[in-house]
XYZ file of N, CA and C in Angstrom:
183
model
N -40.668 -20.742 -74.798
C -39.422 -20.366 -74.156
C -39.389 -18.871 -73.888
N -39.817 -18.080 -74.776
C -39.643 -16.568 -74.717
C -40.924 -16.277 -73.709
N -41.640 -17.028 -73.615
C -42.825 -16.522 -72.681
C -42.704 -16.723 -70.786
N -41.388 -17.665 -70.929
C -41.542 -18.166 -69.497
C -40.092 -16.900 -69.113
N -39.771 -16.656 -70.263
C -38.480 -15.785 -69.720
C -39.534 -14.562 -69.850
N -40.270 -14.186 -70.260
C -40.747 -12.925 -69.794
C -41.637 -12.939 -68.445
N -42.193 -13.867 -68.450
C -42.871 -14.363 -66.441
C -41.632 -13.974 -66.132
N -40.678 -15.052 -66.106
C -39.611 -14.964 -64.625
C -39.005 -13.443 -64.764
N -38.876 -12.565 -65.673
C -38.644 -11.246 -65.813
C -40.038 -10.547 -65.104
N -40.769 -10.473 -65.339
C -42.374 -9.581 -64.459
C -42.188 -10.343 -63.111
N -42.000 -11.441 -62.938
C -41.542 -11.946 -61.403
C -40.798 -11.244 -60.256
N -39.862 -10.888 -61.429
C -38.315 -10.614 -60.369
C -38.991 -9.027 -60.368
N -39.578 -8.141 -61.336
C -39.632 -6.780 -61.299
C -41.059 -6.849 -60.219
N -42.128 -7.452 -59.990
C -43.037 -7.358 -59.018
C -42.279 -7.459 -57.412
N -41.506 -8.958 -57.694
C -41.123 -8.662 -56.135
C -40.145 -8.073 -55.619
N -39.619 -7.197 -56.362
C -38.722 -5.943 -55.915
C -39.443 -4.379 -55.482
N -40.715 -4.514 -56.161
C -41.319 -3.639 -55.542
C -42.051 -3.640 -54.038
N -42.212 -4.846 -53.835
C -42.955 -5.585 -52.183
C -41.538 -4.147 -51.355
N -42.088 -3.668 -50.550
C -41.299 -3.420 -49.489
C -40.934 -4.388 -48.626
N -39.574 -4.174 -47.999
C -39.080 -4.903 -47.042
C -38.892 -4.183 -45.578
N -39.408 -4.951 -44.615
C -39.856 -4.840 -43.196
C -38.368 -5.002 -42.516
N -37.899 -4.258 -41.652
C -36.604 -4.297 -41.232
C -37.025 -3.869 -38.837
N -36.872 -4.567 -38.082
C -36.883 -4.220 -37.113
C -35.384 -4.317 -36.401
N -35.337 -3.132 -35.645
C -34.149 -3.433 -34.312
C -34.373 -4.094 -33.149
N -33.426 -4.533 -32.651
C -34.016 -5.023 -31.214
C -34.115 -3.738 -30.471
N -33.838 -4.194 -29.145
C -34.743 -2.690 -27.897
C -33.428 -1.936 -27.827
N -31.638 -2.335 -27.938
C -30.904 -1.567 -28.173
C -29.776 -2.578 -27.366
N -29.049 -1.731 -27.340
C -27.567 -2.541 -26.715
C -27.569 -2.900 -25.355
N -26.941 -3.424 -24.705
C -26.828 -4.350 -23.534
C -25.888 -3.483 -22.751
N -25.814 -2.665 -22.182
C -24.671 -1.896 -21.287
C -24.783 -1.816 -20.019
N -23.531 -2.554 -19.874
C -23.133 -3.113 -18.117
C -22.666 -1.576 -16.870
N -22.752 -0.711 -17.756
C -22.320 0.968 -17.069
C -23.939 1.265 -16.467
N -23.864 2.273 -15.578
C -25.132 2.632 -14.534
C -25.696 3.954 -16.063
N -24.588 4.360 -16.348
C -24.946 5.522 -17.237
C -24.418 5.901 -18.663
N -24.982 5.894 -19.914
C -23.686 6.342 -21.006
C -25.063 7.026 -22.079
N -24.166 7.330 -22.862
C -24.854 8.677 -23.727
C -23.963 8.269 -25.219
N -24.822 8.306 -26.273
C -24.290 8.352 -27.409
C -24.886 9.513 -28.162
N -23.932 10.488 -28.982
C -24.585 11.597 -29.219
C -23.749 11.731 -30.769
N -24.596 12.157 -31.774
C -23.991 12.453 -33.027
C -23.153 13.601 -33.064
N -21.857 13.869 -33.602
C -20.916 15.146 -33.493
C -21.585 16.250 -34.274
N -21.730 15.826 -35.503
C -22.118 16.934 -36.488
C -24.010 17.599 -35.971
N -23.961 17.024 -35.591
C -25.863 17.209 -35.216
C -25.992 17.595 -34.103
N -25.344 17.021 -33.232
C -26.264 17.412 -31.647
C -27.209 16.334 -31.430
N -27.521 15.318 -32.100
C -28.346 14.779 -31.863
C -28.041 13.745 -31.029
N -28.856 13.262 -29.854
C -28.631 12.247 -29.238
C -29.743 10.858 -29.598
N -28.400 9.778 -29.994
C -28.854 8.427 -30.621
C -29.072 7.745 -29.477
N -28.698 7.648 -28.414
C -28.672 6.505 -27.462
C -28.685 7.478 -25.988
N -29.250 7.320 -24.918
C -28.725 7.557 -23.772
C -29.395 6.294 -22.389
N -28.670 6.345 -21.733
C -28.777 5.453 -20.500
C -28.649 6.091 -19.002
N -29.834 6.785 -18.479
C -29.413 7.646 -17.289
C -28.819 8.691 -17.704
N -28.954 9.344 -18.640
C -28.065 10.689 -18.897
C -28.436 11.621 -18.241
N -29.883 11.652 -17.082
C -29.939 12.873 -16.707
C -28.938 12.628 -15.000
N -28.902 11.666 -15.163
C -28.319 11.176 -13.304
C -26.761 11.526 -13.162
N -26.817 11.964 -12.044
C -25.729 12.897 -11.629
C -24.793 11.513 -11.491
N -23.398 11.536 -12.130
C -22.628 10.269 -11.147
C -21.190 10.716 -10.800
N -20.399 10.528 -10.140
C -19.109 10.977 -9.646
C -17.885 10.682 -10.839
N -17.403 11.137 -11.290
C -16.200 10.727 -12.844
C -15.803 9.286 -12.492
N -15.516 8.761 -13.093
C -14.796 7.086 -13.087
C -13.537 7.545 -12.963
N -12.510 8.444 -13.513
C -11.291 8.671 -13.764
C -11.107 9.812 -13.388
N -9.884 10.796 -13.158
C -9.713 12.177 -13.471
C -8.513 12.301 -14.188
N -7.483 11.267 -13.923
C -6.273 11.302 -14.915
C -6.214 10.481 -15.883
């Protein structure tokens, strides 16, 4: 009894060490010609779609 509880204990501690494989798909689905997602604190840009293409505002008011 004490021997199978120490297997299933070395069990659980081996396969926690296996890394786990994680993929994204290719990214979001956006029905706009152009959009830009950009982090505030960073500057960093996460996402863009045509961000260099010139387009006329959708709105002004």
């Amino acid at each position: 009894m004490k021997k199978s509880i120490i297997v299933i204990i070395l069990v659980s501690i081996l396969l926690n060490l296996l890394p786990v494989k994680a993929y994204a798909d290719g990214g979001p689905e956006i029905s706009s010609e152009a959009a830009i997602l950009m982090n505030m604190n960073t500057g960093d840009i996460l996402y863009q779609k045509n961000a260099d293409e010139k387009l006329s505002p959708a709105s002004t008011t």
